[in-house]
Every structure is written in C-alpha cells, then in structure tokens.
Coordinates of N, CA and C in Angstrom, one line a residue:
X1 N 1.6 -0.8 0.2 CA -0.4 0.3 -0.3 C 1.4 1.5 0.3
X2 N 1.9 0.9 -0.1 CA 3.4 2.2 0.6 C 3.5 2.4 -1.1
X3 N 3.4 1.8 -1.5 CA 3.9 1.6 -2.7 C 3.1 2.3 -4.0
X4 N 1.7 3.1 -4.1 CA 1.3 4.3 -4.6 C 1.8 5.8 -4.1
X5 N 1.4 6.0 -3.4 CA 2.6 8.0 -2.7 C 3.6 7.7 -3.2
X6 N 4.4 6.2 -3.0 CA 6.6 6.0 -3.2 C 5.8 5.9 -5.3
X7 N 4.7 6.1 -5.2 CA 5.2 6.1 -6.8 C 4.5 7.1 -7.7
X8 N 3.9 7.6 -6.6 CA 3.3 9.3 -7.2 C 4.7 10.6 -6.5
X9 N 4.7 10.2 -5.9 CA 6.0 10.9 -5.4 C 7.6 11.0 -6.3
X10 N 7.9 10.3 -6.5 CA 8.8 9.9 -8.2 C 8.1 10.5 -9.0
X11 N 6.8 10.5 -9.6 CA 6.6 10.5 -10.9 C 6.8 11.7 -11.1
X12 N 6.0 12.5 -9.8 CA 6.1 14.6 -9.5 C 7.8 14.7 -9.4
X13 N 9.3 13.5 -8.9 CA 10.0 14.1 -8.8 C 10.8 14.2 -10.7
X14 N 10.3 12.6 -11.2 CA 10.5 13.2 -12.5 C 10.3 14.1 -13.7
X15 N 9.0 13.9 -13.4 CA 8.2 15.9 -14.0 C 8.8 16.9 -14.0
X16 N 9.2 17.6 -12.7 CA 10.2 18.0 -12.1 C 11.6 18.7 -12.2
X17 N 12.3 17.3 -12.7 CA 13.4 17.3 -13.3 C 13.2 17.2 -14.5
X18 N 12.2 17.3 -15.5 CA 12.1 17.9 -17.0 C 11.6 18.3 -17.4
X19 N 11.2 19.7 -16.5 CA 11.4 20.6 -16.5 C 9.0 21.1 -16.3
X20 N 8.7 20.1 -16.2 CA 7.9 20.3 -16.1 C 6.9 20.6 -14.2
X21 N 6.0 21.6 -14.8 CA 6.0 22.4 -12.7 C 4.1 21.3 -13.0
X22 N 4.0 21.0 -11.2 CA 2.0 20.4 -11.5 C 0.9 22.0 -11.9
X23 N 1.9 23.1 -12.3 CA 1.2 24.1 -12.4 C 0.4 24.4 -14.4
X24 N -0.2 24.4 -14.2 CA -1.3 25.2 -15.9 C -0.3 25.5 -17.1
X25 N -0.3 26.2 -17.9 CA 0.8 26.1 -19.0 C 0.1 27.6 -19.2
X26 N 0.5 28.2 -19.2 CA 0.3 29.4 -19.7 C 0.0 29.5 -21.4
X27 N -1.2 29.9 -21.9 CA -1.3 30.4 -23.0 C -1.6 31.2 -24.2
X28 N -0.7 31.8 -25.1 CA -1.4 33.2 -25.1 C -1.9 33.7 -25.2
X29 N -2.1 35.0 -25.5 CA -3.5 35.0 -25.7 C -4.7 34.0 -26.9
X30 N -6.1 34.6 -27.6 CA -6.0 34.0 -28.3 C -5.9 35.3 -29.7
X31 N -5.7 35.9 -29.1 CA -6.0 37.6 -30.4 C -4.0 36.8 -31.7
X32 N -3.7 36.3 -30.8 CA -2.2 35.5 -31.5 C -2.8 35.0 -32.3
X33 N -3.6 34.0 -32.0 CA -4.7 33.1 -33.4 C -5.3 33.3 -34.1
X34 N -5.0 33.5 -35.9 CA -6.2 33.6 -36.8 C -7.6 33.5 -36.3
X35 N -8.0 34.1 -36.6 CA -10.2 34.3 -37.1 C -10.5 32.9 -37.2
X36 N -11.1 31.7 -36.7 CA -11.3 30.8 -38.2 C -12.4 31.0 -39.4
X37 N -12.4 30.7 -40.4 CA -12.4 31.5 -41.7 C -14.5 31.3 -42.1
X38 N -15.4 31.7 -41.6 CA -16.5 31.7 -41.4 C -17.5 30.4 -42.5
X39 N -18.4 29.6 -42.6 CA -18.7 28.7 -42.3 C -19.0 29.2 -43.9
X40 N -19.4 28.4 -45.4 CA -18.8 28.3 -46.0 C -20.5 27.8 -46.2
X41 N -21.9 29.0 -47.0 CA -23.2 28.7 -47.0 C -23.7 27.4 -47.2
X42 N -24.7 27.0 -46.7 CA -25.3 25.0 -47.0 C -26.4 25.6 -48.1
X43 N -26.5 24.7 -48.5 CA -28.5 24.2 -49.6 C -29.0 23.7 -48.6
X44 N -30.5 24.4 -48.8 CA -31.7 24.2 -48.4 C -32.7 23.1 -48.5
X45 N -32.7 22.0 -46.8 CA -33.1 21.1 -47.2 C -34.5 21.3 -46.8
X46 N -34.8 21.0 -48.5 CA -36.5 21.7 -48.7 C -37.7 20.6 -48.5
X47 N -37.4 19.3 -48.5 CA -37.9 17.6 -48.1 C -38.1 18.1 -46.8
X48 N -37.8 18.9 -45.7 CA -38.0 18.5 -44.4 C -38.5 19.8 -43.9
X49 N -39.4 20.2 -42.8 CA -39.6 20.7 -42.1 C -39.9 21.9 -43.3
X50 N -39.9 23.1 -42.4 CA -40.2 24.6 -42.8 C -39.1 26.1 -43.5
X51 N -39.5 26.1 -44.9 CA -37.6 26.3 -45.2 C -37.6 28.2 -46.7
X52 N -37.4 28.8 -46.3 CA -37.6 29.4 -47.8 C -36.7 29.2 -48.3
X53 N -36.5 29.3 -49.6 CA -34.7 29.0 -50.1 C -35.2 29.3 -51.5
X54 N -33.9 29.9 -52.5 CA -33.5 30.0 -53.4 C -33.8 28.8 -53.9
X55 N -34.5 28.2 -55.6 CA -33.8 27.1 -55.9 C -33.9 27.0 -57.6
X56 N -34.4 26.0 -57.9 CA -33.6 25.5 -59.2 C -35.0 25.3 -59.2
X57 N -36.4 25.5 -61.0 CA -36.9 24.6 -60.7 C -37.1 24.1 -61.8
X58 N -37.2 22.5 -61.9 CA -36.9 21.9 -62.6 C -38.3 21.3 -63.7
X59 N -38.7 20.5 -63.0 CA -40.8 20.6 -63.3 C -41.8 21.3 -62.2
X60 N -42.7 21.5 -62.8 CA -43.9 21.6 -62.3 C -44.9 21.0 -63.2
X61 N -45.9 20.0 -62.2 CA -46.8 19.1 -62.3 C -48.0 20.0 -61.9
X62 N -48.9 20.2 -62.6 CA -49.6 20.1 -61.8 C -51.1 19.9 -61.4
X63 N -51.7 18.9 -61.9 CA -52.6 17.7 -62.5 C -51.7 17.1 -61.1
X64 N -49.9 16.0 -61.7 CA -50.2 15.6 -59.8 C -49.1 16.4 -58.7
X65 N -49.2 18.1 -58.9 CA -49.3 18.5 -57.7 C -48.4 18.3 -56.8
X66 N -46.9 18.7 -58.0 CA -45.6 17.8 -57.7 C -44.2 18.6 -58.2
X67 N -42.9 19.3 -57.3 CA -42.4 19.6 -58.2 C -40.9 18.6 -58.0
X68 N -40.0 19.2 -59.5 CA -38.6 19.3 -58.7 C -37.6 20.0 -58.5
X69 N -37.9 20.3 -57.7 CA -36.1 21.1 -57.8 C -35.1 20.4 -56.9
X70 N -34.2 22.1 -57.6 CA -32.3 21.4 -56.6 C -32.2 22.5 -55.7
X71 N -32.2 22.3 -54.1 CA -31.3 23.8 -54.0 C -30.5 24.0 -54.7
X72 N -30.2 25.8 -54.7 CA -28.7 26.7 -54.9 C -28.7 27.3 -53.8
X73 N -27.4 28.3 -53.3 CA -27.3 28.9 -52.7 C -27.1 30.0 -54.0
X74 N -27.8 31.6 -53.4 CA -28.1 32.6 -54.4 C -27.3 33.5 -53.9
X75 N -26.8 34.1 -54.4 CA -26.3 35.9 -53.6 C -26.0 36.7 -54.2
X76 N -25.6 37.8 -54.3 CA -24.9 39.3 -54.5 C -23.5 39.2 -55.1
X77 N -23.0 38.9 -55.9 CA -22.2 38.5 -56.0 C -20.9 39.1 -55.3
X78 N -21.1 40.2 -55.0 CA -19.4 40.8 -54.2 C -20.2 39.2 -52.2
X79 N -21.2 38.9 -52.6 CA -21.2 38.5 -51.2 C -21.0 36.9 -51.5
X80 N -20.9 36.7 -52.9 CA -20.9 35.2 -53.0 C -19.7 34.7 -52.6
X81 N -19.0 35.8 -53.6 CA -17.1 35.6 -53.7 C -16.1 35.6 -51.0
X82 N -17.3 36.0 -51.1 CA -17.0 36.4 -49.4 C -17.4 35.0 -48.7
X83 N -18.2 35.2 -48.6 CA -19.4 33.7 -48.5 C -18.0 32.7 -48.8
X84 N -17.8 32.6 -50.6 CA -16.9 31.1 -50.6 C -16.1 31.2 -50.6
X85 N -15.2 32.9 -49.9 CA -13.7 33.1 -49.4 C -12.7 32.7 -51.2
X86 N -13.4 33.8 -52.1 CA -13.0 33.9 -52.5 C -12.4 35.4 -53.0
X87 N -11.6 34.9 -54.2 CA -10.3 36.3 -54.5 C -11.4 37.4 -54.8
X88 N -11.2 38.3 -54.9 CA -12.2 39.5 -55.9 C -11.6 40.1 -56.9
X89 N -10.5 39.2 -57.3 CA -10.3 39.0 -58.5 C -11.0 38.3 -59.9
X90 N -12.2 37.5 -58.5 CA -12.7 36.4 -59.3 C -14.1 36.5 -60.3
X91 N -14.2 35.9 -61.3 CA -15.2 36.7 -62.1 C -16.8 36.8 -61.9
X92 N -16.9 36.0 -60.5 CA -17.8 36.1 -60.1 C -18.7 37.4 -59.6
X93 N -17.1 37.7 -59.2 CA -17.4 39.3 -57.5 C -18.2 40.4 -57.9
X94 N -17.7 41.0 -59.7 CA -18.6 41.1 -60.6 C -20.4 41.5 -61.0
X95 N -20.5 40.1 -60.6 CA -22.2 39.4 -61.1 C -22.9 40.4 -60.2
X96 N -24.1 40.8 -60.6 CA -25.1 41.2 -59.9 C -25.9 40.4 -59.4
X97 N -25.8 38.7 -59.5 CA -25.8 38.0 -58.4 C -24.9 36.4 -59.1
X98 N -24.5 35.2 -58.6 CA -23.9 34.2 -58.3 C -24.5 32.6 -57.8
X99 N -24.7 32.0 -58.7 CA -25.7 31.0 -57.5 C -23.9 29.3 -57.4
X100 N -24.2 29.4 -56.7 CA -23.9 27.9 -56.3 C -25.1 26.5 -56.2
X101 N -25.1 25.2 -57.0 CA -26.4 25.0 -57.1 C -25.3 24.0 -56.6
X102 N -26.7 21.9 -55.5 CA -26.2 21.6 -54.6 C -26.1 20.2 -56.8
X103 N -27.0 20.3 -57.2 CA -26.6 18.7 -58.3 C -27.4 18.1 -57.5
X104 N -28.4 18.4 -56.1 CA -29.5 17.6 -56.5 C -30.7 17.5 -56.6
X105 N -31.4 17.1 -56.8 CA -32.8 17.1 -57.4 C -33.9 16.7 -56.1
X106 N -34.7 17.3 -56.0 CA -36.0 16.9 -54.9 C -37.0 16.3 -55.0
X107 N -37.7 16.6 -55.5 CA -39.6 15.9 -56.1 C -39.9 16.5 -54.4
X108 N -41.2 17.7 -55.0 CA -42.3 17.9 -53.4 C -43.2 17.6 -53.7
X109 N -44.3 17.3 -52.6 CA -46.4 17.6 -52.8 C -46.2 19.1 -53.1
X110 N -47.1 20.1 -53.5 CA -47.2 20.8 -54.0 C -48.6 20.8 -53.2
X111 N -48.9 22.5 -52.6 CA -50.0 22.1 -51.2 C -51.1 23.0 -52.7
X112 N -52.4 22.5 -52.1 CA -53.4 22.0 -53.1 C -53.5 24.2 -53.4
X113 N -54.0 25.0 -52.1 CA -53.2 26.3 -52.2 C -53.1 26.8 -52.9
X114 N -51.3 26.0 -53.6 CA -50.2 27.0 -53.0 C -50.0 28.2 -53.9
X115 N -49.8 28.8 -53.3 CA -49.5 30.4 -54.2 C -48.0 30.0 -55.4
X116 N -48.4 30.6 -56.3 CA -47.8 30.7 -58.1 C -47.1 32.3 -57.6
X117 N -46.0 32.3 -58.4 CA -46.3 34.2 -58.0 C -44.9 34.3 -60.0
X118 N -45.4 35.6 -60.1 CA -44.4 35.5 -61.3 C -43.8 37.6 -61.0
X119 N -42.4 37.4 -61.8 CA -42.6 38.5 -62.4 C -42.8 39.6 -63.5
X120 N -43.5 38.9 -64.4 CA -43.8 39.3 -65.2 C -42.9 40.3 -66.0
X121 N -41.6 38.9 -66.6 CA -41.3 40.0 -67.2 C -40.0 41.5 -66.4
X122 N -40.1 41.6 -64.6 CA -39.3 42.4 -64.6 C -40.3 43.7 -64.0
X123 N -41.9 43.0 -64.3 CA -43.0 44.7 -63.9 C -42.7 45.3 -63.2
X124 N -42.0 46.1 -62.4 CA -41.9 46.4 -60.7 C -43.5 46.6 -60.7
X125 N -45.2 46.2 -60.4 CA -45.3 45.6 -59.3 C -46.0 44.9 -59.3
X126 N -45.0 44.0 -59.9 CA -44.7 41.8 -59.9 C -43.6 42.3 -58.6
X127 N -42.8 42.7 -58.7 CA -41.5 42.4 -57.4 C -41.6 43.0 -56.5
X128 N -41.3 42.8 -55.4 CA -40.6 42.8 -54.0 C -39.6 42.6 -53.6
X129 N -39.7 44.5 -53.3 CA -38.7 45.1 -53.6 C -37.4 44.2 -52.9
X130 N -38.0 43.7 -51.2 CA -36.9 43.2 -50.2 C -36.4 41.5 -51.1
X131 N -37.2 41.2 -51.6 CA -36.3 39.8 -51.8 C -36.3 39.8 -53.7
X132 N -36.2 40.7 -54.4 CA -36.6 40.3 -56.1 C -37.4 39.2 -56.6
X133 N -38.7 38.6 -56.0 CA -39.1 37.6 -56.1 C -40.8 38.1 -56.6
X134 N -41.5 37.2 -57.5 CA -42.7 37.9 -57.9 C -43.4 37.8 -57.3
X135 N -44.6 38.9 -57.2 CA -46.0 39.0 -56.2 C -47.7 39.0 -56.8
X136 N -46.9 38.9 -58.4 CA -48.3 38.1 -59.5 C -48.5 37.5 -59.5
X137 N -49.9 36.9 -59.5 CA -50.7 35.4 -59.2 C -50.1 35.2 -60.5
X138 N -49.9 33.3 -61.0 CA -49.5 33.1 -61.7 C -50.6 31.7 -62.2
X139 N -50.9 31.5 -63.6 CA -51.2 30.1 -63.4 C -51.3 28.5 -63.8
X140 N -51.9 28.2 -62.9 CA -50.6 26.9 -63.0 C -49.8 26.4 -64.7
X141 N -50.9 26.2 -65.3 CA -50.8 26.2 -67.0 C -49.7 27.1 -67.3
X142 N -49.2 28.4 -66.7 CA -48.7 28.8 -67.1 C -47.4 28.9 -66.5
X143 N -47.0 28.5 -65.2 CA -45.5 29.0 -64.8 C -45.1 26.8 -65.1
X144 N -46.0 26.5 -65.2 CA -45.2 24.7 -66.5 C -45.1 24.9 -67.2
X145 N -45.7 26.0 -68.1 CA -45.1 26.0 -69.9 C -44.3 26.8 -70.2
X146 N -43.6 27.3 -69.2 CA -42.7 27.9 -68.1 C -41.4 27.1 -67.6
X147 N -41.7 26.4 -67.8 CA -40.2 25.7 -66.8 C -40.0 24.9 -67.6
X148 N -40.7 24.2 -67.7 CA -41.1 23.3 -69.9 C -39.8 23.7 -70.5
X149 N -40.2 24.9 -70.4 CA -39.3 25.6 -71.9 C -37.7 25.9 -71.2
X150 N -37.6 25.5 -69.6 CA -35.7 26.4 -69.7 C -35.3 25.4 -69.3
X151 N -34.4 25.0 -70.2 CA -34.0 23.4 -69.7 C -33.3 24.0 -68.3
X152 N -32.2 25.1 -68.4 CA -31.4 25.0 -67.3 C -32.4 24.3 -66.2
X153 N -33.8 25.5 -66.1 CA -34.3 25.7 -64.8 C -34.7 26.8 -64.0
X154 N -34.7 26.8 -64.1 CA -35.8 28.4 -63.1 C -36.6 29.0 -61.7
X155 N -34.9 30.2 -61.6 CA -34.6 30.5 -60.3 C -36.4 30.8 -59.9
X156 N -36.9 30.5 -58.0 CA -37.6 30.6 -57.9 C -37.7 31.3 -56.0
X157 N -37.7 31.7 -55.5 CA -38.0 31.6 -54.3 C -39.5 30.1 -53.5
X158 N -38.7 29.8 -53.6 CA -39.6 28.7 -52.5 C -39.7 28.3 -51.3
X159 N -41.4 28.0 -50.8 CA -41.9 28.0 -49.5 C -42.3 27.3 -49.2
X160 N -41.6 26.3 -48.1 CA -41.9 24.6 -47.9 C -42.7 25.2 -46.4
X161 N -43.8 24.3 -46.7 CA -44.1 23.9 -44.7 C -44.4 22.2 -44.5
X162 N -43.5 21.8 -43.4 CA -43.8 20.5 -43.3 C -43.5 19.9 -44.9
X163 N -42.1 19.7 -45.5 CA -41.5 19.8 -46.6 C -43.1 19.6 -48.0
X164 N -43.7 20.5 -47.6 CA -44.5 20.8 -48.9 C -44.1 22.5 -49.7
X165 N -44.5 22.4 -50.6 CA -44.6 23.5 -51.4 C -45.6 24.4 -50.7
X166 N -45.7 25.3 -51.1 CA -46.6 26.0 -50.2 C -47.0 27.8 -51.6
X167 N -45.3 28.2 -51.5 CA -45.6 29.1 -51.9 C -43.8 29.1 -53.1
X168 N -44.5 29.3 -54.6 CA -43.1 29.4 -55.3 C -43.2 30.3 -56.5
X169 N -42.7 31.0 -56.6 CA -42.5 32.8 -56.6 C -40.7 33.3 -57.5
X170 N -41.6 33.6 -58.9 CA -40.3 33.1 -59.4 C -39.0 34.6 -59.0
X171 N -37.6 34.6 -59.4 CA -36.7 35.6 -59.1 C -36.8 36.3 -60.0
X172 N -36.4 37.6 -59.8 CA -35.4 38.4 -60.8 C -34.2 38.5 -61.2
X173 N -33.8 37.7 -62.0 CA -32.5 37.8 -62.3 C -32.6 38.8 -63.6
X174 N -31.5 40.5 -63.1 CA -31.3 41.5 -64.4 C -30.2 40.3 -64.8

C-alpha cells in the first residue's frame, strides 16, 4: 500500500526534473491566433420542415401537384465571393448575382392552395423589393409551360411547410 504514494512521488520528481511543473501552462492570448474562417453557405433541406430558399425549379406538374427542385445558394456577386472565400478578382464577384448548385434534385408535393407568383418580365408592380421575387398571380398552366421551356431550371423562391411547397415565386435575375 505504500507503493502508490512512493510511485506518485517518483513521478512528480521525474516531471519536475524534466522541466514540467504541476502548475498549468500559460497559453498565449487568443488574439494571436488567426480567426477561424466563416462557414460557407449550405443548401436548404427543402424536403423537411419549414423553409424559404431560392431553388432551381426543373419541373412543375399541376395535375400531380408536384415539383422537382434543385436547392441552390443564390447571392449577390460580392456576397457570393465573401461567403465562398473567393478572391476579389474572381469574375463572379462582379456579377449582380451568382449561384452555386447542389446538383441534387428533390421531388416535393405542392399544396392544393399554393401561391404561384410571377415577375411578369420584371414588371415593377410584380416585384417584391426585398426579395426580388414575383408577387403577381401565375396560373398553374403558365408556370408549367415556363418551366418546361427553361432547360436549365427556373430560379424561384420556394416556401415549404412540413416539406410541402406552399409558395413558388419566380426570382428576378437582371
């Protein structure tokens, strides 16, 4: 039983001889360490919960009340470069807007009373000043026709509730 205290005393002597002390080491102030980089934006998980985000609308089927969307990151050029830590010389920094696609397509149900909204070719009375999204009613057949004509996907501001599309508003892109 006397061995444990003797062994502990020997360890303290060895640590002391090695330059270690029982006192905690002093850590330099955090200001000398570089600040961690801000996280890059993530894609909205539109298939669950309540969300509002810009997505590419690839298909709209009013009869089946379903959409196929691709989540994107949609930012003004300078904000895009800051968010993705790109140098100011990157050409996307000078654009009015830039996107990063998720390359993931999601099929969602559409609420029977979903709002479908158009910008009507950039008409000022059909634009929300804050979001740049459409505010004028859009017939389901017109939206379906517009989406099928746009091979790259139509940028829309999508609102979901419990993973169901409740609002689809075309986004104005200058």
